[in-house]
Structure formats: C-alpha cells, structure tokens
C-alpha cells in the first residue's frame, strides 16, 4: 500500500544530542512537510520541500534542519539548539507544493527528553 | 503566522444528532482552505480542500461551506455516528505554496 512511514514511533533524546526523525513516502509526491504538535496548539509547520534538493523554512524552523536528497525521503534533525524539543512530530506529503492539494500524513513520532 | 480559530473546542453529541463547527481565518490573501479529520491513534485524513467563495463540498454525511470574503468555513455532519468521533482541523493557505496554518481543532465525541 502507498503511504507515508515515520520512524521511530517513540524517540528519547538526551540533553545536548542531535536526533534524526525519518520520513519516507512511496506515493511519488513532489512535496513533503514536517509539523510539530504541542498540547493545546495547532500543528505548526517546521520545514517544507516542494521538490527534491529544495526546502524552505516554515513558521518554527529554529533548532531544526532537513535535507531532501531523494524524492521519497525527508528526514528531520532536531538539533541541540532546539530548547524545547519534546513534542509530537508529523510528516506529510502532497502531489505538488501548490496550496490546493490535500496533504497525506504519517503516523507521527513522539520525541521526549531524558 | 495566521490567526485561525475553530469553535467549539469540543462537542459531545448523541448518535443521530446533526452538528456543525466553525473555522475563522483572515480573508486577505486567501488561496485555499483545508479540512482534516484526525481520529485517535491514527494519522490526519484529508476531508476537503476548498478554494472558491461560496463553494460547498460533500463527502457522505459530511459537508462544508466556504465564505472567503468574511473568512469562515462551516463543517456539517448529518446524523452523527460513533465513528465520526475525531478531532476536525481546518487550515487556510495563503499564497500558492502549500504552507498551511492549522487551527487547534474541534474535538467531536459521538455516543450511543
């Protein structure tokens, strides 16, 4: 079945460590996105990529980095500069990066600080 | 960052009741309005993407309307069923790039 796979489901990070969240899609979608959810807040956009080898900052990019070397993969690195990384992270994709295309979501990764 | 408001925050209805929620957003630079359903332990699922003022979309018992001039959208569920229990999210998009701003959602619980 086509879809989006996020791994791991749960991730624990020690203070000062960088961690990378995986997102893979086999939908042949051009665009991919990373969101963060915190209690009582809506999903907030971290980074998005409309095409391979290109990506843009979203609303809360500080402390995060991404790469888009392959169409099907959009990993997110949470760096030690992210002071409050504990959150639920969702990856999504859409056929194109145009705003009238629905987004398809993965199951998410929950990141916690040890 | 856009100010997107959804009301009510939560709703508890009986099976068979019809219900509706509101999504309010800035009307300037509007491009599209997305609705998603997010069931517990699952991933968000796209319901509708609406672009035209006055647009109405329908999917089974769920329908949505859009007013881009005043900046609001309504989502209606007719004859609610327990499987409709979920959080319903709206997200407007300004500009052509798909850069969504999500509201905090309306959490619907349907009981027998």
PDB file of C-alpha atoms in Angstrom:
ATOM      1  CA  UNK A   1       0.000   0.000   0.000  1.00  0.00           C
ATOM      2  CA  UNK A   2       1.158   3.520  -0.728  1.00  0.00           C
ATOM      3  CA  UNK A   3       1.703   5.776   2.202  1.00  0.00           C
ATOM      4  CA  UNK A   4       3.997   7.647   4.498  1.00  0.00           C
ATOM      5  CA  UNK A   5       6.201   5.864   7.015  1.00  0.00           C
ATOM      6  CA  UNK A   6       7.624   7.666  10.004  1.00  0.00           C
ATOM      7  CA  UNK A   7      10.152   6.047  12.294  1.00  0.00           C
ATOM      8  CA  UNK A   8      10.664   5.533  15.094  1.00  0.00           C
ATOM      9  CA  UNK A   9       7.278   5.862  16.749  1.00  0.00           C
ATOM     10  CA  UNK A  10       8.883   6.910  20.040  1.00  0.00           C
ATOM     11  CA  UNK A  11      12.264   8.574  20.441  1.00  0.00           C
ATOM     12  CA  UNK A  12      14.171   9.659  23.501  1.00  0.00           C
ATOM     13  CA  UNK A  13      16.908  12.253  23.434  1.00  0.00           C
ATOM     14  CA  UNK A  14      19.482  13.186  25.973  1.00  0.00           C
ATOM     15  CA  UNK A  15      20.279  16.816  26.593  1.00  0.00           C
ATOM     16  CA  UNK A  16      22.752  18.157  24.026  1.00  0.00           C
ATOM     17  CA  UNK A  17      22.155  15.398  21.492  1.00  0.00           C
ATOM     18  CA  UNK A  18      21.010  15.716  17.911  1.00  0.00           C
ATOM     19  CA  UNK A  19      18.391  13.219  16.769  1.00  0.00           C
ATOM     20  CA  UNK A  20      17.014  12.462  13.327  1.00  0.00           C
ATOM     21  CA  UNK A  21      13.413  11.553  12.579  1.00  0.00           C
ATOM     22  CA  UNK A  22      12.787   9.540   9.451  1.00  0.00           C
ATOM     23  CA  UNK A  23      10.018  10.142   6.922  1.00  0.00           C
ATOM     24  CA  UNK A  24       9.640   8.045   3.783  1.00  0.00           C
ATOM     25  CA  UNK A  25       6.827   8.126   1.212  1.00  0.00           C
ATOM     26  CA  UNK A  26       6.052   5.850  -1.733  1.00  0.00           C
ATOM     27  CA  UNK A  27       3.249   7.996  -3.128  1.00  0.00           C
ATOM     28  CA  UNK A  28       5.511   9.629  -5.727  1.00  0.00           C
ATOM     29  CA  UNK A  29       4.641  13.023  -4.233  1.00  0.00           C
ATOM     30  CA  UNK A  30       6.808  16.028  -5.013  1.00  0.00           C
ATOM     31  CA  UNK A  31       6.142  17.971  -1.811  1.00  0.00           C
ATOM     32  CA  UNK A  32       6.851  16.975   1.780  1.00  0.00           C
ATOM     33  CA  UNK A  33       6.323  18.700   5.142  1.00  0.00           C
ATOM     34  CA  UNK A  34       7.223  18.494   8.808  1.00  0.00           C
ATOM     35  CA  UNK A  35       4.853  19.653  11.553  1.00  0.00           C
ATOM     36  CA  UNK A  36       5.085  19.795  15.300  1.00  0.00           C
ATOM     37  CA  UNK A  37       2.187  19.422  17.718  1.00  0.00           C
ATOM     38  CA  UNK A  38       2.213  20.668  21.301  1.00  0.00           C
ATOM     39  CA  UNK A  39      -0.678  20.337  23.766  1.00  0.00           C
ATOM     40  CA  UNK A  40      -3.352  22.967  23.174  1.00  0.00           C
ATOM     41  CA  UNK A  41      -1.799  24.186  19.935  1.00  0.00           C
ATOM     42  CA  UNK A  42      -2.475  23.529  16.289  1.00  0.00           C
ATOM     43  CA  UNK A  43       0.005  21.770  14.066  1.00  0.00           C
ATOM     44  CA  UNK A  44       2.871  24.130  13.308  1.00  0.00           C
ATOM     45  CA  UNK A  45       4.959  23.938  10.162  1.00  0.00           C
ATOM     46  CA  UNK A  46       8.687  23.384  10.705  1.00  0.00           C
ATOM     47  CA  UNK A  47      10.029  22.910   7.175  1.00  0.00           C
ATOM     48  CA  UNK A  48       8.615  22.066   3.777  1.00  0.00           C
ATOM     49  CA  UNK A  49      10.035  20.916   0.489  1.00  0.00           C
ATOM     50  CA  UNK A  50       8.272  21.434  -2.815  1.00  0.00           C
ATOM     51  CA  UNK A  51      10.789  19.473  -4.858  1.00  0.00           C
ATOM     52  CA  UNK A  52      13.938  17.387  -4.473  1.00  0.00           C
ATOM     53  CA  UNK A  53      17.047  19.323  -3.382  1.00  0.00           C
ATOM     54  CA  UNK A  54      14.981  22.302  -2.281  1.00  0.00           C
ATOM     55  CA  UNK A  55      13.329  23.185   1.021  1.00  0.00           C
ATOM     56  CA  UNK A  56      12.056  26.248   2.871  1.00  0.00           C
ATOM     57  CA  UNK A  57      11.654  27.221   6.492  1.00  0.00           C
ATOM     58  CA  UNK A  58       8.210  27.089   7.984  1.00  0.00           C
ATOM     59  CA  UNK A  59       6.967  29.033  10.980  1.00  0.00           C
ATOM     60  CA  UNK A  60       9.176  27.404  13.637  1.00  0.00           C
ATOM     61  CA  UNK A  61      12.382  26.264  11.895  1.00  0.00           C
ATOM     62  CA  UNK A  62      14.850  27.366  14.595  1.00  0.00           C
ATOM     63  CA  UNK A  63      16.716  24.401  16.067  1.00  0.00           C
ATOM     64  CA  UNK A  64      15.777  22.053  13.224  1.00  0.00           C
ATOM     65  CA  UNK A  65      17.400  21.016   9.959  1.00  0.00           C
ATOM     66  CA  UNK A  66      16.236  18.954   6.987  1.00  0.00           C
ATOM     67  CA  UNK A  67      17.511  17.501   3.745  1.00  0.00           C
ATOM     68  CA  UNK A  68      15.745  16.387   0.582  1.00  0.00           C
ATOM     69  CA  UNK A  69      18.224  14.373  -1.423  1.00  0.00           C
ATOM     70  CA  UNK A  70      15.669  11.852  -2.658  1.00  0.00           C
ATOM     71  CA  UNK A  71      12.068  12.358  -3.671  1.00  0.00           C
ATOM     72  CA  UNK A  72      10.797   9.744  -1.245  1.00  0.00           C
ATOM     73  CA  UNK A  73      12.726  10.857   1.842  1.00  0.00           C
ATOM     74  CA  UNK A  74      12.611  13.982   4.023  1.00  0.00           C
ATOM     75  CA  UNK A  75      14.470  13.430   7.321  1.00  0.00           C
ATOM     76  CA  UNK A  76      14.217  15.978  10.125  1.00  0.00           C
ATOM     77  CA  UNK A  77      17.101  16.565  12.530  1.00  0.00           C
ATOM     78  CA  UNK A  78      16.290  18.052  15.906  1.00  0.00           C
ATOM     79  CA  UNK A  79      19.490  19.763  16.994  1.00  0.00           C
ATOM     80  CA  UNK A  80      20.724  20.620  20.466  1.00  0.00           C
ATOM     81  CA  UNK A  81      19.813  24.231  19.645  1.00  0.00           C
ATOM     82  CA  UNK A  82      16.135  23.320  19.903  1.00  0.00           C
ATOM     83  CA  UNK A  83      15.481  24.182  23.544  1.00  0.00           C
ATOM     84  CA  UNK A  84      12.089  22.535  23.865  1.00  0.00           C
ATOM     85  CA  UNK A  85      12.098  19.503  21.564  1.00  0.00           C
ATOM     86  CA  UNK A  86       9.556  17.393  23.468  1.00  0.00           C
ATOM     87  CA  UNK A  87       6.576  17.169  21.112  1.00  0.00           C
ATOM     88  CA  UNK A  88       4.716  15.025  18.611  1.00  0.00           C
ATOM     89  CA  UNK A  89       6.119  15.308  15.076  1.00  0.00           C
ATOM     90  CA  UNK A  90       4.112  14.647  11.940  1.00  0.00           C
ATOM     91  CA  UNK A  91       5.396  14.268   8.398  1.00  0.00           C
ATOM     92  CA  UNK A  92       3.146  14.824   5.391  1.00  0.00           C
ATOM     93  CA  UNK A  93       3.306  14.855   1.616  1.00  0.00           C
ATOM     94  CA  UNK A  94       1.252  16.167  -1.281  1.00  0.00           C
ATOM     95  CA  UNK A  95       1.254  15.593  -5.029  1.00  0.00           C
ATOM     96  CA  UNK A  96       2.680  19.036  -5.600  1.00  0.00           C
ATOM     97  CA  UNK A  97       3.615  22.030  -3.489  1.00  0.00           C
ATOM     98  CA  UNK A  98       0.612  24.034  -4.679  1.00  0.00           C
ATOM     99  CA  UNK A  99      -1.732  25.044  -1.871  1.00  0.00           C
ATOM    100  CA  UNK A 100      -4.882  23.409  -3.238  1.00  0.00           C
ATOM    101  CA  UNK A 101      -3.533  19.857  -2.906  1.00  0.00           C
ATOM    102  CA  UNK A 102      -4.532  17.768   0.127  1.00  0.00           C
ATOM    103  CA  UNK A 103      -1.760  16.557   2.368  1.00  0.00           C
ATOM    104  CA  UNK A 104      -1.272  12.915   3.390  1.00  0.00           C
ATOM    105  CA  UNK A 105       0.129  12.297   6.856  1.00  0.00           C
ATOM    106  CA  UNK A 106       2.258   9.683   8.549  1.00  0.00           C
ATOM    107  CA  UNK A 107       1.529   8.237  11.992  1.00  0.00           C
ATOM    108  CA  UNK A 108       3.947  10.535  13.778  1.00  0.00           C
ATOM    109  CA  UNK A 109       6.976  10.318  16.080  1.00  0.00           C
ATOM    110  CA  UNK A 110       6.803  11.282  19.741  1.00  0.00           C
ATOM    111  CA  UNK A 111      10.068  12.776  20.952  1.00  0.00           C
ATOM    112  CA  UNK A 112      10.875  13.034  24.641  1.00  0.00           C
ATOM    113  CA  UNK A 113      13.854  14.378  26.550  1.00  0.00           C
ATOM    114  CA  UNK A 114      15.502  12.071  29.073  1.00  0.00           C
TER     115      UNK A 114
ATOM    116  CA  UNK B   1       1.551  33.454  11.491  1.00  0.00           C
ATOM    117  CA  UNK B   2      -2.173  33.499  10.631  1.00  0.00           C
ATOM    118  CA  UNK B   3      -4.800  33.617  13.366  1.00  0.00           C
ATOM    119  CA  UNK B   4      -7.057  30.593  12.784  1.00  0.00           C
ATOM    120  CA  UNK B   5      -9.882  29.983  15.221  1.00  0.00           C
ATOM    121  CA  UNK B   6     -12.071  26.914  15.475  1.00  0.00           C
ATOM    122  CA  UNK B   7     -15.201  26.651  17.562  1.00  0.00           C
ATOM    123  CA  UNK B   8     -16.357  24.998  19.612  1.00  0.00           C
ATOM    124  CA  UNK B   9     -13.223  23.473  21.126  1.00  0.00           C
ATOM    125  CA  UNK B  10     -15.110  20.280  21.882  1.00  0.00           C
ATOM    126  CA  UNK B  11     -18.535  18.863  21.324  1.00  0.00           C
ATOM    127  CA  UNK B  12     -20.383  15.879  22.702  1.00  0.00           C
ATOM    128  CA  UNK B  13     -23.460  14.685  20.767  1.00  0.00           C
ATOM    129  CA  UNK B  14     -25.737  11.684  20.695  1.00  0.00           C
ATOM    130  CA  UNK B  15     -25.822   9.250  17.800  1.00  0.00           C
ATOM    131  CA  UNK B  16     -28.140  10.585  15.115  1.00  0.00           C
ATOM    132  CA  UNK B  17     -27.677  14.249  16.017  1.00  0.00           C
ATOM    133  CA  UNK B  18     -26.557  16.670  13.339  1.00  0.00           C
ATOM    134  CA  UNK B  19     -23.836  19.113  14.236  1.00  0.00           C
ATOM    135  CA  UNK B  20     -21.636  21.825  12.797  1.00  0.00           C
ATOM    136  CA  UNK B  21     -18.347  23.547  13.570  1.00  0.00           C
ATOM    137  CA  UNK B  22     -16.811  26.845  12.528  1.00  0.00           C
ATOM    138  CA  UNK B  23     -13.385  27.789  11.219  1.00  0.00           C
ATOM    139  CA  UNK B  24     -12.483  31.503  11.103  1.00  0.00           C
ATOM    140  CA  UNK B  25      -9.425  32.834   9.302  1.00  0.00           C
ATOM    141  CA  UNK B  26      -8.099  36.106   7.837  1.00  0.00           C
ATOM    142  CA  UNK B  27      -9.750  36.760   4.486  1.00  0.00           C
ATOM    143  CA  UNK B  28      -6.800  38.589   2.943  1.00  0.00           C
ATOM    144  CA  UNK B  29      -4.509  36.680   0.534  1.00  0.00           C
ATOM    145  CA  UNK B  30      -6.744  33.625   0.703  1.00  0.00           C
ATOM    146  CA  UNK B  31      -5.830  30.711  -1.575  1.00  0.00           C
ATOM    147  CA  UNK B  32      -7.372  27.544  -0.161  1.00  0.00           C
ATOM    148  CA  UNK B  33      -8.996  26.099   2.957  1.00  0.00           C
ATOM    149  CA  UNK B  34      -8.285  22.524   4.061  1.00  0.00           C
ATOM    150  CA  UNK B  35     -10.353  20.347   6.414  1.00  0.00           C
ATOM    151  CA  UNK B  36      -8.865  17.234   8.030  1.00  0.00           C
ATOM    152  CA  UNK B  37     -10.254  14.568  10.351  1.00  0.00           C
ATOM    153  CA  UNK B  38      -7.899  13.177  12.998  1.00  0.00           C
ATOM    154  CA  UNK B  39      -9.040  10.058  14.818  1.00  0.00           C
ATOM    155  CA  UNK B  40      -7.254   8.949  17.974  1.00  0.00           C
ATOM    156  CA  UNK B  41      -4.215   6.748  17.275  1.00  0.00           C
ATOM    157  CA  UNK B  42      -4.458   7.410  13.544  1.00  0.00           C
ATOM    158  CA  UNK B  43      -2.986   9.987  11.192  1.00  0.00           C
ATOM    159  CA  UNK B  44      -4.918  13.063   9.987  1.00  0.00           C
ATOM    160  CA  UNK B  45      -7.022  12.381   6.912  1.00  0.00           C
ATOM    161  CA  UNK B  46      -7.940  14.992   4.314  1.00  0.00           C
ATOM    162  CA  UNK B  47     -11.665  15.706   4.023  1.00  0.00           C
ATOM    163  CA  UNK B  48     -11.901  18.715   1.729  1.00  0.00           C
ATOM    164  CA  UNK B  49      -9.830  21.365   0.021  1.00  0.00           C
ATOM    165  CA  UNK B  50     -11.919  24.396  -0.889  1.00  0.00           C
ATOM    166  CA  UNK B  51     -10.859  27.349  -2.967  1.00  0.00           C
ATOM    167  CA  UNK B  52     -13.867  29.289  -4.274  1.00  0.00           C
ATOM    168  CA  UNK B  53     -16.099  31.672  -2.337  1.00  0.00           C
ATOM    169  CA  UNK B  54     -19.496  30.043  -1.893  1.00  0.00           C
ATOM    170  CA  UNK B  55     -18.054  26.601  -2.554  1.00  0.00           C
ATOM    171  CA  UNK B  56     -19.808  23.658  -0.979  1.00  0.00           C
ATOM    172  CA  UNK B  57     -18.284  20.174  -0.793  1.00  0.00           C
ATOM    173  CA  UNK B  58     -19.842  16.920   0.368  1.00  0.00           C
ATOM    174  CA  UNK B  59     -18.484  13.518   1.350  1.00  0.00           C
ATOM    175  CA  UNK B  60     -21.140  11.133   2.575  1.00  0.00           C
ATOM    176  CA  UNK B  61     -22.781  12.710   5.649  1.00  0.00           C
ATOM    177  CA  UNK B  62     -20.145  15.414   5.931  1.00  0.00           C
ATOM    178  CA  UNK B  63     -20.316  18.702   4.058  1.00  0.00           C
ATOM    179  CA  UNK B  64     -18.511  22.025   4.195  1.00  0.00           C
ATOM    180  CA  UNK B  65     -19.133  25.570   3.006  1.00  0.00           C
ATOM    181  CA  UNK B  66     -16.735  28.426   2.426  1.00  0.00           C
ATOM    182  CA  UNK B  67     -17.015  32.208   2.673  1.00  0.00           C
ATOM    183  CA  UNK B  68     -13.717  33.751   1.624  1.00  0.00           C
ATOM    184  CA  UNK B  69     -14.948  37.355   1.800  1.00  0.00           C
ATOM    185  CA  UNK B  70     -15.720  37.192   5.518  1.00  0.00           C
ATOM    186  CA  UNK B  71     -13.162  34.480   6.308  1.00  0.00           C
ATOM    187  CA  UNK B  72     -15.057  31.483   7.613  1.00  0.00           C
ATOM    188  CA  UNK B  73     -15.959  27.902   6.781  1.00  0.00           C
ATOM    189  CA  UNK B  74     -18.565  25.612   8.296  1.00  0.00           C
ATOM    190  CA  UNK B  75     -18.308  21.837   8.561  1.00  0.00           C
ATOM    191  CA  UNK B  76     -21.581  19.930   8.945  1.00  0.00           C
ATOM    192  CA  UNK B  77     -22.128  16.343   9.985  1.00  0.00           C
ATOM    193  CA  UNK B  78     -25.603  14.945   9.407  1.00  0.00           C
ATOM    194  CA  UNK B  79     -26.785  12.084  11.593  1.00  0.00           C
ATOM    195  CA  UNK B  80     -23.587  11.692  13.628  1.00  0.00           C
ATOM    196  CA  UNK B  81     -22.288   8.183  14.200  1.00  0.00           C
ATOM    197  CA  UNK B  82     -19.756   6.932  16.795  1.00  0.00           C
ATOM    198  CA  UNK B  83     -17.195   6.511  14.004  1.00  0.00           C
ATOM    199  CA  UNK B  84     -17.382  10.283  13.413  1.00  0.00           C
ATOM    200  CA  UNK B  85     -15.682  10.796  16.774  1.00  0.00           C
ATOM    201  CA  UNK B  86     -12.451  12.618  15.986  1.00  0.00           C
ATOM    202  CA  UNK B  87     -10.774  15.995  16.036  1.00  0.00           C
ATOM    203  CA  UNK B  88     -11.626  18.106  12.994  1.00  0.00           C
ATOM    204  CA  UNK B  89      -8.906  20.501  11.878  1.00  0.00           C
ATOM    205  CA  UNK B  90      -9.104  23.386   9.464  1.00  0.00           C
ATOM    206  CA  UNK B  91      -6.109  25.012   7.808  1.00  0.00           C
ATOM    207  CA  UNK B  92      -6.178  28.009   5.485  1.00  0.00           C
ATOM    208  CA  UNK B  93      -3.485  28.538   2.910  1.00  0.00           C
ATOM    209  CA  UNK B  94      -2.381  31.990   1.796  1.00  0.00           C
ATOM    210  CA  UNK B  95      -0.313  32.200  -1.343  1.00  0.00           C
ATOM    211  CA  UNK B  96       0.072  29.439  -3.860  1.00  0.00           C
ATOM    212  CA  UNK B  97       2.682  27.434  -1.938  1.00  0.00           C
ATOM    213  CA  UNK B  98       1.194  24.809   0.345  1.00  0.00           C
ATOM    214  CA  UNK B  99       2.028  26.433   3.645  1.00  0.00           C
ATOM    215  CA  UNK B 100      -0.857  25.577   5.962  1.00  0.00           C
ATOM    216  CA  UNK B 101      -1.705  27.189   9.285  1.00  0.00           C
ATOM    217  CA  UNK B 102      -3.765  24.827  11.396  1.00  0.00           C
ATOM    218  CA  UNK B 103      -6.395  25.715  13.954  1.00  0.00           C
ATOM    219  CA  UNK B 104      -6.453  23.867  17.272  1.00  0.00           C
ATOM    220  CA  UNK B 105      -9.374  21.761  16.106  1.00  0.00           C
ATOM    221  CA  UNK B 106     -12.857  20.803  17.260  1.00  0.00           C
ATOM    222  CA  UNK B 107     -12.966  17.561  19.173  1.00  0.00           C
ATOM    223  CA  UNK B 108     -16.205  15.669  18.485  1.00  0.00           C
ATOM    224  CA  UNK B 109     -17.406  12.786  20.601  1.00  0.00           C
ATOM    225  CA  UNK B 110     -20.472  10.835  19.465  1.00  0.00           C
ATOM    226  CA  UNK B 111     -22.072   8.474  21.933  1.00  0.00           C
ATOM    227  CA  UNK B 112     -24.801   5.860  21.540  1.00  0.00           C
TER     228      UNK B 112
END
